[in-house]
Tab-separated table of C-alpha atoms and ligand atoms in Angstrom:
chain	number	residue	atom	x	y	z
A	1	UNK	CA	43.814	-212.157	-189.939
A	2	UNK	CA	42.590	-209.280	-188.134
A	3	UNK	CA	44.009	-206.071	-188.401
A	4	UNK	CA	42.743	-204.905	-184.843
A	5	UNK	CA	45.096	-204.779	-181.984
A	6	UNK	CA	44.877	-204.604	-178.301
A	7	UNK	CA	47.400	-203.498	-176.097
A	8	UNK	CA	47.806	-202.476	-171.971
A	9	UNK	CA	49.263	-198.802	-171.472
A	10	UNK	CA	50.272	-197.167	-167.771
A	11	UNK	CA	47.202	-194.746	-167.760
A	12	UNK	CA	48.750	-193.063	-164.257
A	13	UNK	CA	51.306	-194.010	-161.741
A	14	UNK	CA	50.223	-195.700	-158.602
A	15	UNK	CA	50.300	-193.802	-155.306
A	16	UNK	CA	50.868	-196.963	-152.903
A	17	UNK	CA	48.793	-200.237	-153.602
A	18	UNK	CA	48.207	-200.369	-157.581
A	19	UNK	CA	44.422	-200.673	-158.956
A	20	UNK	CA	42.496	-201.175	-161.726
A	21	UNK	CA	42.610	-196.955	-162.795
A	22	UNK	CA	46.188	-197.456	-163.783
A	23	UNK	CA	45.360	-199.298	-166.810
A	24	UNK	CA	44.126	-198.461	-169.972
A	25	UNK	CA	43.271	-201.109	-172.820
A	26	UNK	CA	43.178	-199.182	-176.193
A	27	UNK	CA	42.561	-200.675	-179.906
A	28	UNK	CA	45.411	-200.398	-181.956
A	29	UNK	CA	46.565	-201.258	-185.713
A	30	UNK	CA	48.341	-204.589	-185.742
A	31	UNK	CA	52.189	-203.436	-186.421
A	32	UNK	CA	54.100	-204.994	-189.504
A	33	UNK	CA	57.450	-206.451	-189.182
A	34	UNK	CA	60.771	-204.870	-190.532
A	35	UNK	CA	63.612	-206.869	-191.983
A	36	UNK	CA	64.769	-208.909	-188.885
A	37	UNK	CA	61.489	-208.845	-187.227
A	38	UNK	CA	58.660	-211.539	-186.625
A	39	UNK	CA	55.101	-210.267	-185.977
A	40	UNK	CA	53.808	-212.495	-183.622
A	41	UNK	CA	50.705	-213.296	-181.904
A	42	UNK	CA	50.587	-213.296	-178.072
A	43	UNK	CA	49.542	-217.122	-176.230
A	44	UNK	CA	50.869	-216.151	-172.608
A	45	UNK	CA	51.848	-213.389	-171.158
A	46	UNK	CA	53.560	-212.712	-167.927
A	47	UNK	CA	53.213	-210.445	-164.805
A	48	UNK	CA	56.048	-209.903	-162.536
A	49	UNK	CA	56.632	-208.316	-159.313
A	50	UNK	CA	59.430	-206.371	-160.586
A	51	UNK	CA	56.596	-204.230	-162.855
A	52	UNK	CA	55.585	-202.248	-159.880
A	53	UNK	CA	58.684	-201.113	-160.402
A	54	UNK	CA	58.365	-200.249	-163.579
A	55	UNK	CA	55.028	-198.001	-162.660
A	56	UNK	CA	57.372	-195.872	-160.540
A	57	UNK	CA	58.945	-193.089	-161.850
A	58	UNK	CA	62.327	-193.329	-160.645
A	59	UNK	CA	65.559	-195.058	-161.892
A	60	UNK	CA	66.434	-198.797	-160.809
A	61	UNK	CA	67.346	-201.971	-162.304
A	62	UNK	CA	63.974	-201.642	-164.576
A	63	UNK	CA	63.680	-198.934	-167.183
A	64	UNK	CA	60.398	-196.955	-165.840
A	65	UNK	CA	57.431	-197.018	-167.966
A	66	UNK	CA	56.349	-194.170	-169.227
A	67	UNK	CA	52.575	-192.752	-168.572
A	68	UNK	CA	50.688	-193.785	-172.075
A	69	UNK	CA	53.408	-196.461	-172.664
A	70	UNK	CA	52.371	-199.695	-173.752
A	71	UNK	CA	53.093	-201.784	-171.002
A	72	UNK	CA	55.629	-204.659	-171.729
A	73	UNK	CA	57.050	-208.073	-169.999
A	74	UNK	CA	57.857	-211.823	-170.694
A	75	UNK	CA	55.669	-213.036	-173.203
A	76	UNK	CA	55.025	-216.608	-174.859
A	77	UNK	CA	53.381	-215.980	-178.708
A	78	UNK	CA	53.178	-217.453	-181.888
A	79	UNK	CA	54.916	-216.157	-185.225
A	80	UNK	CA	52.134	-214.932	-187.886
A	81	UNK	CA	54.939	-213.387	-190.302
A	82	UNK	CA	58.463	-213.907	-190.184
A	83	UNK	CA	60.899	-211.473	-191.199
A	84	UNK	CA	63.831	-213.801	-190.344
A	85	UNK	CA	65.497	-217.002	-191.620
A	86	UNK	CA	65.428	-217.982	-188.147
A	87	UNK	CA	61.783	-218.440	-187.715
A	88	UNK	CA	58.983	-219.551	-189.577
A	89	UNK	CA	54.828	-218.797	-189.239
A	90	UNK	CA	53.589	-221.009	-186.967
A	91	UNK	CA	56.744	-220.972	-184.449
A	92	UNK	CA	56.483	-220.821	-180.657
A	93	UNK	CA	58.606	-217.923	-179.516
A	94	UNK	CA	59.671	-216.617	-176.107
A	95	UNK	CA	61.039	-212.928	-175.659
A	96	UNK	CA	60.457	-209.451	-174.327
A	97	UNK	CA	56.624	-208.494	-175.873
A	98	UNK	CA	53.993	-206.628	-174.984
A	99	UNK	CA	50.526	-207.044	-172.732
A	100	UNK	CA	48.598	-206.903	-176.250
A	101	UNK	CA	47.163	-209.410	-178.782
A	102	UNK	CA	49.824	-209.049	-181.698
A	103	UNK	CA	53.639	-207.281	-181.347
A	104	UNK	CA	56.304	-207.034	-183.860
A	105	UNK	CA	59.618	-209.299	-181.841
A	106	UNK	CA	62.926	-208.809	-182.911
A	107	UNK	CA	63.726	-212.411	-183.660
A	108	UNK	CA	67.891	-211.941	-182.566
A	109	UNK	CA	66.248	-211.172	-179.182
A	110	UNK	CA	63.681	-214.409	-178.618
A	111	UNK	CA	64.461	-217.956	-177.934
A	112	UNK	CA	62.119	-220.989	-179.251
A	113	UNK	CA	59.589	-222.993	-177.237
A	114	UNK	CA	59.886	-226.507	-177.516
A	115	UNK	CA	56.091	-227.754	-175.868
A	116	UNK	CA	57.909	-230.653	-176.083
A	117	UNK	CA	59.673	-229.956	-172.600
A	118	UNK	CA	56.399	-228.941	-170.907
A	119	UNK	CA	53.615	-226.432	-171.795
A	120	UNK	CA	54.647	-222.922	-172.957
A	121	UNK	CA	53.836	-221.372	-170.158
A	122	UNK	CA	56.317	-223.141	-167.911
A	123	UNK	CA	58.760	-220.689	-170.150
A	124	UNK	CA	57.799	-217.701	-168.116
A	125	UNK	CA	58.190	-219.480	-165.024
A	126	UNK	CA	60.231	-222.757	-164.070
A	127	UNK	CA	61.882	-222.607	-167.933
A	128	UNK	CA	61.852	-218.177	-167.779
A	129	UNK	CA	62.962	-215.540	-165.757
A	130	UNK	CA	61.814	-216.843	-162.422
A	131	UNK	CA	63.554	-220.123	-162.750
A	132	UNK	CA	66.719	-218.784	-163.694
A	133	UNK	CA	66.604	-216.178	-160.727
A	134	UNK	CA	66.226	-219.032	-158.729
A	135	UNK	CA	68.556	-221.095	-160.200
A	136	UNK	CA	71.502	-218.706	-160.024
A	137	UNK	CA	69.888	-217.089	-156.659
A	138	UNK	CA	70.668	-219.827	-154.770
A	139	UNK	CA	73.704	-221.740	-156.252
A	140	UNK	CA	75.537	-218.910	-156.901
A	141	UNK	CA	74.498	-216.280	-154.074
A	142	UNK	CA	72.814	-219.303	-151.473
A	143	UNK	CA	75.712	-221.276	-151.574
A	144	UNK	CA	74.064	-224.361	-150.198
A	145	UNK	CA	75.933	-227.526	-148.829
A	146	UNK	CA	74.799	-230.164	-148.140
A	147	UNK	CA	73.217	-230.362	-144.631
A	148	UNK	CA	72.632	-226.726	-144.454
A	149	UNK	CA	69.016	-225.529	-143.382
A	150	UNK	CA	67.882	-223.238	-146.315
A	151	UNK	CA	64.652	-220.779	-145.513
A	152	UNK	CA	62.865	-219.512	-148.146
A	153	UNK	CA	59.854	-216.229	-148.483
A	154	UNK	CA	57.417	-216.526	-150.990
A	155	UNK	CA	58.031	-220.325	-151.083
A	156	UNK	CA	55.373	-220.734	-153.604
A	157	UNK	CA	55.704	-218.648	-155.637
A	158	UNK	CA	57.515	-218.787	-159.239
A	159	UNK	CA	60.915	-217.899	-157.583
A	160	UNK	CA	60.564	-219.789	-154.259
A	161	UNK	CA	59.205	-222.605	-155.397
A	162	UNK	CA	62.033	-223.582	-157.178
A	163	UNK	CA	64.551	-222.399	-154.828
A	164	UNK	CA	63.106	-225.166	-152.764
A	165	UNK	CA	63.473	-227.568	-154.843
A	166	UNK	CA	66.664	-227.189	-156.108
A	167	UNK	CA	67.878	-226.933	-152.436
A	168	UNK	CA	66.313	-230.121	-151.693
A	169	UNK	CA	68.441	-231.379	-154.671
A	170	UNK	CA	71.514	-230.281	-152.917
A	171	UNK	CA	71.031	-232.017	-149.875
A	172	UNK	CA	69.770	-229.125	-148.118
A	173	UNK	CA	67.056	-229.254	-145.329
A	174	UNK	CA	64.482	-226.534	-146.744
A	175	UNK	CA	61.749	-224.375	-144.718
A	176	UNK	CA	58.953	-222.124	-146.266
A	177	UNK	CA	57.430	-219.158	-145.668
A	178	UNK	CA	54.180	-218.793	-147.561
A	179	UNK	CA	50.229	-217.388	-147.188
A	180	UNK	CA	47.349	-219.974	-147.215
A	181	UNK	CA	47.480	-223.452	-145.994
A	182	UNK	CA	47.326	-224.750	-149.621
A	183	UNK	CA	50.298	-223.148	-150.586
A	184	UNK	CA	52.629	-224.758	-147.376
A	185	UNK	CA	50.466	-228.084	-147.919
A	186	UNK	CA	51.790	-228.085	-151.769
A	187	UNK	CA	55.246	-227.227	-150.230
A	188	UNK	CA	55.446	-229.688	-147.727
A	189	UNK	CA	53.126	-232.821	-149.479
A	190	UNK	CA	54.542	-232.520	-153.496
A	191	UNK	CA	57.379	-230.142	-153.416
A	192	UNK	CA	59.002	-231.985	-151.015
A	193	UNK	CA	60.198	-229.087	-148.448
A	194	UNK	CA	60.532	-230.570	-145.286
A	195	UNK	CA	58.639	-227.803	-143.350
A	196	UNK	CA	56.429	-224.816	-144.476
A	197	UNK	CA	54.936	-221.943	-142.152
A	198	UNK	CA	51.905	-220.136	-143.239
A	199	UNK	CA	52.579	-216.544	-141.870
A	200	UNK	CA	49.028	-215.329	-142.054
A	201	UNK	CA	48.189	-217.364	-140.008
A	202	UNK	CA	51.153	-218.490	-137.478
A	203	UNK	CA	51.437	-215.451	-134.361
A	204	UNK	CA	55.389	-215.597	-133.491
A	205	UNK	CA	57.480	-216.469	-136.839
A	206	UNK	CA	60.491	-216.863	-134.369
A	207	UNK	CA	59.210	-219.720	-132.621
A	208	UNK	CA	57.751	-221.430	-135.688
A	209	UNK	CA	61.480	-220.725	-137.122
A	210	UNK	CA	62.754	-222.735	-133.754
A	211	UNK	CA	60.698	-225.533	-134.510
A	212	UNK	CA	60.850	-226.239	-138.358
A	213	UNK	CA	64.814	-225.474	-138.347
A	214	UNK	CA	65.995	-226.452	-134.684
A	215	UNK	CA	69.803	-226.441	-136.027
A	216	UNK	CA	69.119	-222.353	-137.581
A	217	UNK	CA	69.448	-221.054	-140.796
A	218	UNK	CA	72.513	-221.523	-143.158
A	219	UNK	CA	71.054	-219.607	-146.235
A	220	UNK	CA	68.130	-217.098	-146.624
A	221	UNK	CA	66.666	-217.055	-150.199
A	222	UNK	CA	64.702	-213.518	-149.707
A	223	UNK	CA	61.822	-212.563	-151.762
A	224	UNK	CA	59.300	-210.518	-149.384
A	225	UNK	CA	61.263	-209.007	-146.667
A	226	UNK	CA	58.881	-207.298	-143.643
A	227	UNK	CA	58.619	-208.744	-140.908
A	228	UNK	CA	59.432	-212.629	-141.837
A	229	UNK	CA	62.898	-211.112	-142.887
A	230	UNK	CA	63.178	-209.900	-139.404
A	231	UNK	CA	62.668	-212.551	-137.711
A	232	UNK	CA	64.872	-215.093	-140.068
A	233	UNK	CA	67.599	-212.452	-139.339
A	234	UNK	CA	67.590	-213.492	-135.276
A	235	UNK	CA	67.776	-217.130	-136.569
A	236	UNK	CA	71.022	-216.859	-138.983
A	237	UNK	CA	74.118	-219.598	-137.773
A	238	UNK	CA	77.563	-218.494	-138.634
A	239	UNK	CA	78.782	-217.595	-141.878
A	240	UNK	CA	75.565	-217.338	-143.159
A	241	UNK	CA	74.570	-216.479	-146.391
A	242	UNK	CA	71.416	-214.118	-146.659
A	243	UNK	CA	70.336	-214.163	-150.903
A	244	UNK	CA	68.213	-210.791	-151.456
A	245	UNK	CA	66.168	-211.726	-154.240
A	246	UNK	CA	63.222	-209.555	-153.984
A	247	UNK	CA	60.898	-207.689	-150.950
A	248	UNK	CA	57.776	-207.450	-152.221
A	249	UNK	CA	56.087	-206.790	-149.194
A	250	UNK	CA	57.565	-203.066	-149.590
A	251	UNK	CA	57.030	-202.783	-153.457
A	252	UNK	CA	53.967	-200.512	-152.601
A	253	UNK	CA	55.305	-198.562	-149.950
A	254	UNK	CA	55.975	-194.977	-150.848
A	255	UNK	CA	58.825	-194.636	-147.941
A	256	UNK	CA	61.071	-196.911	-146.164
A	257	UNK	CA	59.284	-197.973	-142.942
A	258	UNK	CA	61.159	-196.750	-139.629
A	259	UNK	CA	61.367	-198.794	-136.658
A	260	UNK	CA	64.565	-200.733	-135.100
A	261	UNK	CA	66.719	-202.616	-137.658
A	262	UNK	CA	67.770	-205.962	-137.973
A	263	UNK	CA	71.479	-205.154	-139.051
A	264	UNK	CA	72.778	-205.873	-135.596
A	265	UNK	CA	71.668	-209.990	-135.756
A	266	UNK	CA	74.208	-210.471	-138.844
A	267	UNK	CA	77.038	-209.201	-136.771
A	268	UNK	CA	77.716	-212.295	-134.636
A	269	UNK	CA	76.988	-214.768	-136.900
A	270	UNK	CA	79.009	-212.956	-139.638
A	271	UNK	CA	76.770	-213.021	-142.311
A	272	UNK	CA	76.665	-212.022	-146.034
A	273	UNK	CA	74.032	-210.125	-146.906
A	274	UNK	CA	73.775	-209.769	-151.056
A	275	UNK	CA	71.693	-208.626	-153.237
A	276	UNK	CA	70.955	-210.182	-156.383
A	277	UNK	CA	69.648	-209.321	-160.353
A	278	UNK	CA	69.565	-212.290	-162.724
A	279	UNK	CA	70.992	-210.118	-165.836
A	280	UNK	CA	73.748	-210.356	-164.157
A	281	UNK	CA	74.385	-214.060	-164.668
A	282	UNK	CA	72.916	-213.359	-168.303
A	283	UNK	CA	76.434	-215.218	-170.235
A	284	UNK	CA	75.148	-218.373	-168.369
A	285	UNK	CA	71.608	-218.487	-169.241
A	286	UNK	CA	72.385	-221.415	-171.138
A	287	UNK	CA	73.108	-223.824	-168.928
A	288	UNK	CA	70.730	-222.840	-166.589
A	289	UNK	CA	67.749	-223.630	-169.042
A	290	UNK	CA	69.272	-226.906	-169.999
A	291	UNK	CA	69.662	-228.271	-166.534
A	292	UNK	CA	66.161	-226.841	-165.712
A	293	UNK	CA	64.736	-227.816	-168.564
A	294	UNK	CA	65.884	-231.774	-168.005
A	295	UNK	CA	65.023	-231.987	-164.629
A	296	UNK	CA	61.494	-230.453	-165.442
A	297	UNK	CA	61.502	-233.072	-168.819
A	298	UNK	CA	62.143	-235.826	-166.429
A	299	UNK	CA	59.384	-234.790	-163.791
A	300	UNK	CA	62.280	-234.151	-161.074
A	301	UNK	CA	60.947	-230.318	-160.883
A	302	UNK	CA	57.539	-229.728	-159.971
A	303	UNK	CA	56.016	-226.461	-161.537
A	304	UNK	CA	52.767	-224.836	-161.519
A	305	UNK	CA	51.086	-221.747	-163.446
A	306	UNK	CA	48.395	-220.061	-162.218
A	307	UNK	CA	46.415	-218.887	-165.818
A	308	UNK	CA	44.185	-215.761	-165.815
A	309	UNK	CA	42.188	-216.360	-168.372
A	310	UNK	CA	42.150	-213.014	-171.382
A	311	UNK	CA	44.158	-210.416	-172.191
A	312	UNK	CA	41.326	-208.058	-170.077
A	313	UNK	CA	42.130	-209.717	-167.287
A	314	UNK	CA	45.634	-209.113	-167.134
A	315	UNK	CA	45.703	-205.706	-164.706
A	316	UNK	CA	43.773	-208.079	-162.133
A	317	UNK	CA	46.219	-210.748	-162.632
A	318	UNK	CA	49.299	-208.588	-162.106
A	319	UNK	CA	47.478	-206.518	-158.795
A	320	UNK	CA	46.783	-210.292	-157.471
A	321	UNK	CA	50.313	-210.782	-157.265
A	322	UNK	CA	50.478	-208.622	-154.197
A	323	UNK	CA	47.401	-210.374	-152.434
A	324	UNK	CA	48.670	-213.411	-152.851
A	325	UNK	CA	46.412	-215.273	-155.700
A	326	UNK	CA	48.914	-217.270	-157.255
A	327	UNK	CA	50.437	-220.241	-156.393
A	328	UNK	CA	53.641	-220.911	-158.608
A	329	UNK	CA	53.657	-218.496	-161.609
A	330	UNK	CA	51.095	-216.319	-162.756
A	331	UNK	CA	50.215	-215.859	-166.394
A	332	UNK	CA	47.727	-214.450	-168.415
A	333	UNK	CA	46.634	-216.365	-171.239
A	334	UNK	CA	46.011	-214.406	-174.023
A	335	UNK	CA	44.486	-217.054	-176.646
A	336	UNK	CA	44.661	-220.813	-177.098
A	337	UNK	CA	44.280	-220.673	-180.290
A	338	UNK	CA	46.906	-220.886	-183.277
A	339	UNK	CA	46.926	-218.120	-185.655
A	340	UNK	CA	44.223	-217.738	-187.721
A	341	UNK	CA	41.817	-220.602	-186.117
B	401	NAP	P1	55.658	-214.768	-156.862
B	401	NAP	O1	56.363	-215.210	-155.614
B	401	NAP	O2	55.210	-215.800	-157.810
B	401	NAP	O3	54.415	-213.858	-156.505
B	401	NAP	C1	54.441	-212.939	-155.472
B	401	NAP	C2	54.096	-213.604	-154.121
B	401	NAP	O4	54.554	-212.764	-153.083
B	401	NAP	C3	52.593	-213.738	-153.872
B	401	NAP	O5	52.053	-214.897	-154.421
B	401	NAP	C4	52.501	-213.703	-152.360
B	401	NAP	O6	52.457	-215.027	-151.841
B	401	NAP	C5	53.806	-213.032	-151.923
B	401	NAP	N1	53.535	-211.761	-151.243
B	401	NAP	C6	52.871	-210.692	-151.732
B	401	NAP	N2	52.816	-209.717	-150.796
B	401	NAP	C7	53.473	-210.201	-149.710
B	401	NAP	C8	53.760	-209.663	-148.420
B	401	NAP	N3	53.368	-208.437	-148.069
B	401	NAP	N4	54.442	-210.441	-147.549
B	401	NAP	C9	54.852	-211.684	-147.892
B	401	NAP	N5	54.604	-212.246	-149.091
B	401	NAP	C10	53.936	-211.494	-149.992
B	401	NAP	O7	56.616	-213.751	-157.608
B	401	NAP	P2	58.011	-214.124	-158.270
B	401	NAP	O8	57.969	-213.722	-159.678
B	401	NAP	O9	58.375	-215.501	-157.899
B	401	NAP	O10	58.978	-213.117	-157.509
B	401	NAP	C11	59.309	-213.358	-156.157
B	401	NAP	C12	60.241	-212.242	-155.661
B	401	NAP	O11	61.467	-212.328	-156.385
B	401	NAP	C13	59.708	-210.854	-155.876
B	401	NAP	O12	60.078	-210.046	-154.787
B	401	NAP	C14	60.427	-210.400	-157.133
B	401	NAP	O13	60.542	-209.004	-157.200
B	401	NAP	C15	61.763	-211.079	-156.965
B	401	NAP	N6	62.501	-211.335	-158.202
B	401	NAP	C16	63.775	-210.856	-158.257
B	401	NAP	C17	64.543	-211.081	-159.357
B	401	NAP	C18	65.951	-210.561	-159.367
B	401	NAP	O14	66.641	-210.694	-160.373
B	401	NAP	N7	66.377	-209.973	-158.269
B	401	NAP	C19	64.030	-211.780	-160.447
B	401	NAP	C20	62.736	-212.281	-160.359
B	401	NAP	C21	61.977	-212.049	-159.221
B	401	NAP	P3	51.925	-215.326	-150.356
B	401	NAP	O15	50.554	-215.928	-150.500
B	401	NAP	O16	52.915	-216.311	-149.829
B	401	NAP	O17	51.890	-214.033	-149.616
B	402	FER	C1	66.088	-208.447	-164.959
B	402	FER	C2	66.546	-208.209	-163.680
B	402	FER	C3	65.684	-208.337	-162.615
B	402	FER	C4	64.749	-208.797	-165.162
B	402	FER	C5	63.909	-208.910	-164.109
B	402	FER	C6	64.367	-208.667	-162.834
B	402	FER	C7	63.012	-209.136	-166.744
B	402	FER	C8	63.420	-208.794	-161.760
B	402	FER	C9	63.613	-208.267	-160.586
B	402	FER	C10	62.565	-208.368	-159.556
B	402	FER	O1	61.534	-209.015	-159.799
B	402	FER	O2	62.758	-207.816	-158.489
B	402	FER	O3	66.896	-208.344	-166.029
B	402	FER	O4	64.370	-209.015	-166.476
């Protein structure tokens, strides 16, 4: 095995829109495990939204990173050496790694990957993070009933897209928000939603809103906010529910925007507006995965990845969240190969 390492560190923090000179690939030793540990080698890695975040330096939900930290996130990878009973070489772990070839995983902390559910990289998407947000996003925070019209932002991506469909499950009619024509054609011809707008494209998101959900909106699943957000807000029926997942469409804005609010449209119609972090439904994770993971065994969940090919590439795959290059979840695969090969 090779005793070189590569990881990802925050070389400076981002003044607005992230590029390429916040990165910094440097050559490392490959660490050694400590009692407890499993050194593992990376397959897939995941970017995430929430990472912009992290590239901030201020306190929220996500620890910052530090300039010259190694930058870390969800990652799928292969044991080389176990330091655990619980694993053995040759193992497909999920957890918490790093954006690097090789990382030393507590092995209390990861789960196992079983490829024979899907590929492992539908466990940082439909079978990860995203799928739970979704999962508990909507059921728990949506509320759907049957019947209800349920609009979704970022429909197609790894959140949205299986908001959709697990609103469609419910009985739910289910709109779309998303940016190119393939993404609301996906939406619309194999997801199954039963409208999709592309709002790059589409002038007043009000009247598109009055045609795809004649009846109004019972539940907004939010992951963009700007000016989609506004204009589901004048669409809201009473006793709606109004799930604040995520607004990337500000993640890169270095103050709030000014300009007239939308509070007043929730006042007649009475809605709750709530935010939502999936740690919080952490002592349920469980469950989530295993009803995720059946419908996706039995083909009733759609789910896509969108792979970056090389651990190089992974700044570019992370900045192309924010223009819009994935459809479903983006990864970065790291190597195909098993250990040693
Ligand atoms: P994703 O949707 O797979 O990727 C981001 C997508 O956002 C892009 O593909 C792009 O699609 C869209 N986008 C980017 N800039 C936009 C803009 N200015 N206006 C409208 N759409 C824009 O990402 P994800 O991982 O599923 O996350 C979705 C959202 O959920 C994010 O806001 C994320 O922070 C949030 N999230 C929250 C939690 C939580 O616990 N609260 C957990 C996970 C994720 P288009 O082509 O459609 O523009
Ligand atoms: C978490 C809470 C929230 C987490 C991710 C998020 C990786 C993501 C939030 C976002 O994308 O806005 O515990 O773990």
């Amino acid at each position: 095995m090779t005793t070189t390492n590569r990881e990802w560190i925050l070389a400076e923090r981002p003044d607005g829109e992230p590029d390429l000179d916040c990165f910094e690939l440097r050559e490392t030793d490959v660490p050694a495990p400590d009692p407890g540990e499993l050194l593992v080698r990376t397959r897939y890695l995941s970017v995430d939204p929430y990472m912009r975040g992290r590239m901030r330096d201020a306190e929220s939900y996500a620890e910052p990173w530090g300039v010259g930290d190694a930058l870390r996130g969800g990652v799928v990878a292969e044991v080389v050496e176990s330091e655990s009973d619980a694993y053995d070489a040759g193992d497909l772990v999920t957890g918490e790694g790093a954006w690097s070839d090789y990382a030393t995983l507590d092995a209390a902390d990861v789960a196992p990957v079983d490829p024979s559910v899907a590929d492992p990289e539908a466990y940082l998407g439909v079978l990860g993070m995203p799928g739970r947000t979704a999962y508990f996003g909507l059921l728990e925070v949506g509320e759907p009933k049957p019947g209800d019209t349920v609009v979704v932002s970022g429909a197609a991506g790894a959140v949205g897209s299986v908001v959709g469909q697990i609103a469609k499950r419910n009985g739910c009619r289910v709109i779309g928000f998303a940016g190119t024509d393939e993404k609301t054609d996906w939406l619309t011809d194999d997801l199954g939603f039963d409208a999709a707008i592309n709002y790059t494209t589409t002038g007043d998101y009000r009247d598109a809103l009055d045609s795809a959900a004649p009846e109004g909106v019972d539940v907004y699943f939010d992951n963009v906010g700007g000016p989609i957000t506004d204009a589901v807000f004048t669409r809201l029926n009473l006793d709606a529910r109004v799930a604040v997942c995520g607004q990337i469409s500000h993640y890169n804005d270095e103050e709030v925007p000014t300009g007239p609010r939308k509070l007043p449209q929730i006042i007649a119609p009475r809605a709750k507006v709530q935010g939502l972090l999936v740690s919080d439904f952490a002592t349920r994770f469980e469950e989530a995965s295993e009803r995720l993971g059946e419908w996706v065994a039995t083909g009733e969940l759609e789910h896509r990845e969108t792979v970056v090919d090389g651990l190089e590439n992974a700044p570019d795959a992370f900045l192309g969240l924010f223009a819009g290059d994935n459809i479903g979840k983006q990864v970065v695969r790291v190597t195909n190969d098993a250990a040693g090969e």
